[in-house]
mmCIF file of C-alpha atoms in Angstrom:
data_model
loop_
_atom_site.group_PDB
_atom_site.id
_atom_site.type_symbol
_atom_site.label_atom_id
_atom_site.label_comp_id
_atom_site.label_asym_id
_atom_site.label_seq_id
_atom_site.Cartn_x
_atom_site.Cartn_y
_atom_site.Cartn_z
ATOM 1 C CA MET A 1 0.000 0.000 0.000
ATOM 2 C CA VAL A 2 1.363 3.414 -1.004
ATOM 3 C CA ARG A 3 1.628 5.793 1.923
ATOM 4 C CA GLN A 4 1.077 9.507 1.368
ATOM 5 C CA LEU A 5 2.076 12.276 3.768
ATOM 6 C CA ASP A 6 -0.685 14.681 4.725
ATOM 7 C CA TYR A 7 -0.867 18.326 3.671
ATOM 8 C CA HIS A 8 0.612 19.714 6.886
ATOM 9 C CA ALA A 9 3.666 17.434 6.753
ATOM 10 C CA ILE A 10 4.310 18.258 3.086
ATOM 11 C CA HIS A 11 3.935 21.978 3.770
ATOM 12 C CA GLU A 12 6.461 21.698 6.608
ATOM 13 C CA ILE A 13 8.913 19.746 4.427
ATOM 14 C CA PHE A 14 8.918 22.356 1.680
ATOM 15 C CA SER A 15 9.046 25.193 4.194
ATOM 16 C CA ARG A 16 12.281 23.650 5.448
ATOM 17 C CA PHE A 17 13.621 23.211 1.924
ATOM 18 C CA ARG A 18 12.824 26.854 1.190
ATOM 19 C CA GLU A 19 14.438 28.050 4.407
ATOM 20 C CA ALA A 20 17.597 26.091 3.593
ATOM 21 C CA GLU A 21 17.768 27.323 -0.027
ATOM 22 C CA ALA A 22 15.191 29.850 -1.173
ATOM 23 C CA GLU A 23 16.193 29.833 -4.864
ATOM 24 C CA PRO A 24 17.465 26.364 -5.824
ATOM 25 C CA LYS A 25 19.206 26.183 -9.186
ATOM 26 C CA GLY A 26 19.575 23.415 -11.719
ATOM 27 C CA GLU A 27 23.154 22.269 -12.172
ATOM 28 C CA LEU A 28 23.249 22.201 -15.983
ATOM 29 C CA GLU A 29 25.191 25.198 -17.302
ATOM 30 C CA HIS A 30 23.495 27.203 -20.056
ATOM 31 C CA LEU A 31 23.459 30.653 -21.651
ATOM 32 C CA ASN A 32 19.920 30.915 -23.003
ATOM 33 C CA ALA A 33 16.793 28.849 -23.659
ATOM 34 C CA TYR A 34 18.398 27.053 -26.599
ATOM 35 C CA THR A 35 21.551 25.988 -24.761
ATOM 36 C CA LEU A 36 19.408 24.856 -21.824
ATOM 37 C CA LEU A 37 17.313 22.724 -24.185
ATOM 38 C CA VAL A 38 20.440 21.185 -25.716
ATOM 39 C CA ALA A 39 22.069 20.580 -22.322
ATOM 40 C CA VAL A 40 18.994 18.817 -20.964
ATOM 41 C CA ALA A 41 18.669 16.706 -24.109
ATOM 42 C CA LEU A 42 22.335 15.705 -23.768
ATOM 43 C CA SER A 43 21.936 14.839 -20.084
ATOM 44 C CA ALA A 44 19.840 11.694 -20.633
ATOM 45 C CA GLN A 45 21.783 8.776 -19.111
ATOM 46 C CA ALA A 46 24.646 11.142 -18.302
ATOM 47 C CA THR A 47 25.676 13.254 -15.335
ATOM 48 C CA ASP A 48 25.195 17.011 -15.235
ATOM 49 C CA ALA A 49 28.908 17.412 -14.490
ATOM 50 C CA GLY A 50 29.841 15.371 -17.552
ATOM 51 C CA VAL A 51 27.501 17.383 -19.770
ATOM 52 C CA ASN A 52 28.864 20.662 -18.405
ATOM 53 C CA ARG A 53 32.447 19.640 -19.202
ATOM 54 C CA ALA A 54 31.441 18.893 -22.787
ATOM 55 C CA THR A 55 29.251 21.942 -23.407
ATOM 56 C CA ARG A 56 31.389 24.758 -21.980
ATOM 57 C CA ALA A 57 33.474 25.020 -25.145
ATOM 58 C CA LEU A 58 30.565 24.003 -27.401
ATOM 59 C CA PHE A 59 28.262 26.786 -26.250
ATOM 60 C CA GLN A 60 30.975 29.383 -26.791
ATOM 61 C CA ILE A 61 30.760 28.725 -30.531
ATOM 62 C CA ALA A 62 27.212 27.331 -30.938
ATOM 63 C CA ASP A 63 24.693 29.085 -28.693
ATOM 64 C CA THR A 64 21.898 29.379 -31.288
ATOM 65 C CA PRO A 65 20.223 26.825 -33.563
ATOM 66 C CA GLN A 66 21.783 28.375 -36.673
ATOM 67 C CA LYS A 67 25.289 28.305 -35.211
ATOM 68 C CA MET A 68 24.763 24.646 -34.284
ATOM 69 C CA LEU A 69 23.717 23.899 -37.859
ATOM 70 C CA ASP A 70 26.803 25.741 -39.102
ATOM 71 C CA LEU A 71 28.956 23.597 -36.798
ATOM 72 C CA GLY A 72 27.362 20.457 -38.229
ATOM 73 C CA GLU A 73 26.865 16.982 -36.867
ATOM 74 C CA GLU A 74 30.513 15.919 -37.035
ATOM 75 C CA GLY A 75 31.662 19.146 -35.432
ATOM 76 C CA LEU A 76 29.126 18.651 -32.657
ATOM 77 C CA ILE A 77 30.285 15.069 -32.118
ATOM 78 C CA GLU A 78 33.834 16.288 -31.501
ATOM 79 C CA HIS A 79 32.530 18.307 -28.541
ATOM 80 C CA ILE A 80 30.176 15.736 -27.014
ATOM 81 C CA LYS A 81 31.914 12.400 -27.662
ATOM 82 C CA THR A 82 32.620 12.007 -23.936
ATOM 83 C CA ILE A 83 28.844 11.815 -23.299
ATOM 84 C CA GLY A 84 26.961 8.527 -23.557
ATOM 85 C CA LEU A 85 24.929 7.914 -26.738
ATOM 86 C CA PHE A 86 26.678 10.904 -28.316
ATOM 87 C CA ARG A 87 26.046 9.945 -31.938
ATOM 88 C CA ASN A 88 22.299 9.638 -31.540
ATOM 89 C CA LYS A 89 22.194 12.780 -29.403
ATOM 90 C CA ALA A 90 24.163 14.706 -32.045
ATOM 91 C CA LYS A 91 21.668 13.657 -34.717
ATOM 92 C CA ASN A 92 18.769 14.823 -32.551
ATOM 93 C CA VAL A 93 20.387 18.172 -31.688
ATOM 94 C CA ILE A 94 21.015 18.937 -35.361
ATOM 95 C CA ARG A 95 17.469 17.885 -36.307
ATOM 96 C CA LEU A 96 15.823 19.914 -33.547
ATOM 97 C CA SER A 97 18.011 22.895 -34.446
ATOM 98 C CA ARG A 98 16.802 22.707 -38.054
ATOM 99 C CA ILE A 99 13.169 22.606 -36.891
ATOM 100 C CA LEU A 100 13.713 25.585 -34.576
ATOM 101 C CA VAL A 101 15.219 27.609 -37.445
ATOM 102 C CA ASP A 102 12.628 26.582 -40.036
ATOM 103 C CA ASP A 103 9.462 26.564 -37.919
ATOM 104 C CA TYR A 104 10.107 28.809 -34.901
ATOM 105 C CA GLY A 105 12.356 31.577 -36.191
ATOM 106 C CA GLY A 106 15.279 30.187 -34.211
ATOM 107 C CA GLU A 107 13.430 30.567 -30.901
ATOM 108 C CA VAL A 108 12.652 27.860 -28.349
ATOM 109 C CA PRO A 109 8.852 27.506 -27.987
ATOM 110 C CA SER A 110 7.232 27.841 -24.569
ATOM 111 C CA SER A 111 4.673 25.096 -25.237
ATOM 112 C CA ARG A 112 5.113 21.590 -23.826
ATOM 113 C CA ALA A 113 3.495 20.050 -26.899
ATOM 114 C CA ALA A 114 5.797 21.979 -29.236
ATOM 115 C CA LEU A 115 8.873 21.071 -27.200
ATOM 116 C CA GLN A 116 7.931 17.392 -27.079
ATOM 117 C CA SER A 117 7.521 17.357 -30.854
ATOM 118 C CA LEU A 118 11.255 18.065 -31.219
ATOM 119 C CA PRO A 119 13.631 15.116 -31.834
ATOM 120 C CA GLY A 120 15.091 13.749 -28.606
ATOM 121 C CA VAL A 121 12.872 15.887 -26.369
ATOM 122 C CA GLY A 122 10.599 13.972 -24.007
ATOM 123 C CA ARG A 123 8.257 15.215 -21.308
ATOM 124 C CA LYS A 124 11.017 15.449 -18.689
ATOM 125 C CA THR A 125 13.251 17.588 -20.936
ATOM 126 C CA ALA A 126 10.311 19.794 -21.887
ATOM 127 C CA ASN A 127 9.370 20.272 -18.237
ATOM 128 C CA VAL A 128 12.915 21.269 -17.274
ATOM 129 C CA VAL A 129 12.977 23.953 -19.987
ATOM 130 C CA LEU A 130 9.487 25.202 -19.083
ATOM 131 C CA ASN A 131 10.424 25.396 -15.407
ATOM 132 C CA MET A 132 13.956 26.775 -15.567
ATOM 133 C CA TRP A 133 13.635 29.188 -18.481
ATOM 134 C CA PHE A 134 9.955 30.060 -18.761
ATOM 135 C CA ARG A 135 9.324 29.946 -14.990
ATOM 136 C CA MET A 136 6.357 27.617 -15.277
ATOM 137 C CA PRO A 137 5.550 25.230 -12.381
ATOM 138 C CA ALA A 138 6.336 22.169 -14.507
ATOM 139 C CA GLN A 139 7.692 19.105 -12.703
ATOM 140 C CA ALA A 140 10.530 17.129 -14.264
ATOM 141 C CA VAL A 141 10.626 13.765 -12.502
ATOM 142 C CA ASP A 142 13.983 11.992 -12.591
ATOM 143 C CA THR A 143 15.319 8.992 -10.666
ATOM 144 C CA HIS A 144 16.160 11.145 -7.634
ATOM 145 C CA ILE A 145 12.634 12.570 -7.363
ATOM 146 C CA PHE A 146 11.066 9.169 -8.025
ATOM 147 C CA ARG A 147 13.103 7.623 -5.200
ATOM 148 C CA LEU A 148 12.576 10.471 -2.737
ATOM 149 C CA GLY A 149 8.883 10.813 -3.536
ATOM 150 C CA ASN A 150 8.201 7.146 -2.862
ATOM 151 C CA ARG A 151 10.519 6.727 0.115
ATOM 152 C CA SER A 152 9.338 9.781 1.974
ATOM 153 C CA GLY A 153 5.650 9.707 1.105
ATOM 154 C CA ILE A 154 5.788 13.215 -0.372
ATOM 155 C CA CYS A 155 4.650 12.155 -3.841
ATOM 156 C CA PRO A 156 4.446 8.368 -4.210
ATOM 157 C CA GLY A 157 3.654 6.742 -7.531
ATOM 158 C CA LYS A 158 4.339 3.578 -9.494
ATOM 159 C CA ASP A 159 5.928 5.448 -12.413
ATOM 160 C CA VAL A 160 7.252 8.918 -13.234
ATOM 161 C CA ASP A 161 3.901 10.097 -14.610
ATOM 162 C CA ALA A 162 2.159 9.138 -11.371
ATOM 163 C CA VAL A 163 4.831 10.910 -9.305
ATOM 164 C CA GLU A 164 4.491 14.022 -11.476
ATOM 165 C CA ARG A 165 0.737 14.027 -10.860
ATOM 166 C CA ALA A 166 1.292 13.504 -7.133
ATOM 167 C CA ILE A 167 3.596 16.535 -7.009
ATOM 168 C CA GLU A 168 0.971 18.653 -8.754
ATOM 169 C CA ASP A 169 -1.822 17.312 -6.533
ATOM 170 C CA HIS A 170 -0.192 17.305 -3.113
ATOM 171 C CA ILE A 171 2.533 19.965 -2.964
ATOM 172 C CA PRO A 172 1.109 23.395 -2.089
ATOM 173 C CA ALA A 173 1.014 25.934 -4.916
ATOM 174 C CA GLU A 174 3.466 28.278 -3.201
ATOM 175 C CA PHE A 175 6.194 25.618 -3.581
ATOM 176 C CA GLN A 176 5.396 24.347 -7.083
ATOM 177 C CA GLN A 177 7.904 26.539 -8.923
ATOM 178 C CA HIS A 178 10.930 25.131 -7.114
ATOM 179 C CA ALA A 179 9.568 21.766 -5.959
ATOM 180 C CA HIS A 180 11.424 19.569 -8.412
ATOM 181 C CA HIS A 181 14.740 21.361 -7.850
ATOM 182 C CA TRP A 182 14.517 20.986 -4.087
ATOM 183 C CA MET A 183 13.686 17.308 -4.507
ATOM 184 C CA ILE A 184 16.385 16.609 -7.106
ATOM 185 C CA LEU A 185 19.073 18.186 -4.930
ATOM 186 C CA HIS A 186 17.847 16.391 -1.799
ATOM 187 C CA GLY A 187 17.738 13.073 -3.646
ATOM 188 C CA ARG A 188 21.133 13.621 -5.260
ATOM 189 C CA TYR A 189 23.028 14.594 -2.119
ATOM 190 C CA VAL A 190 21.074 13.350 0.928
ATOM 191 C CA CYS A 191 18.426 10.749 0.062
ATOM 192 C CA VAL A 192 20.870 8.781 -2.086
ATOM 193 C CA ALA A 193 20.059 5.340 -3.453
ATOM 194 C CA ARG A 194 22.248 2.934 -1.504
ATOM 195 C CA LYS A 195 22.922 4.537 1.867
ATOM 196 C CA PRO A 196 20.664 7.538 2.422
ATOM 197 C CA LYS A 197 22.172 10.110 4.759
ATOM 198 C CA CYS A 198 19.246 10.123 7.159
ATOM 199 C CA GLY A 199 21.444 11.382 10.009
ATOM 200 C CA VAL A 200 21.833 14.781 8.318
ATOM 201 C CA CYS A 201 18.401 14.892 6.637
ATOM 202 C CA LEU A 202 16.396 17.990 7.499
ATOM 203 C CA ILE A 203 13.077 16.160 6.973
ATOM 204 C CA ARG A 204 13.987 12.942 8.800
ATOM 205 C CA ASP A 205 11.270 13.362 11.441
ATOM 206 C CA LEU A 206 8.550 13.722 8.784
ATOM 207 C CA CYS A 207 9.729 11.116 6.283
ATOM 208 C CA LEU A 208 7.840 7.788 6.139
ATOM 209 C CA PHE A 209 10.895 5.723 5.099
ATOM 210 C CA GLU A 210 11.066 2.834 7.560
ATOM 211 C CA GLU A 211 14.697 1.817 6.975
ATOM 212 C CA LYS A 212 16.303 5.078 8.073
ATOM 213 C CA THR A 213 20.060 4.966 8.565
ATOM 214 C CA ILE A 214 21.752 6.147 11.721
#
């Protein structure tokens, strides 16, 4: 049986997150909406740190769709070959760049449907761009949020879509803008997969996880 924290506990959890870090930031480096979109697309099955190492030099020369097209697929590969699945990702970045130039005047659209229609852009990537760049309360559920949401009882669900709905349904509106960032960072650095750091967790007393570590 899935256990769900009540409203007051969830409100207290996010009040603590906000007090600890009022403006949480995503860790993918970017210069504009386009470079954010590319960075998120490249981050699938890769670490943010690894993507950042690859894109620092890339974004200095290709920070718009047209510049990326001018660089070309092989030129892009030279920059991102340290990232997993780089060949397929390079194809998608070039294809989505062409669509942005041809259909959107080189601008990144602020519509989830339009973003998800781009090659290599799924719901999670679209939600990250909508949240981080367009300041929409979109929730990008990754493995960290999925784990934390189910362990703690904040937003349990059997799959990422169910967890996304649980965030929207149960986390108070005042916290929606930053909810997924607070949860990603907490899952990445405290509520880790193998040995969660429950001893230093600021929501330990509210969390429903029964196998808390010392």
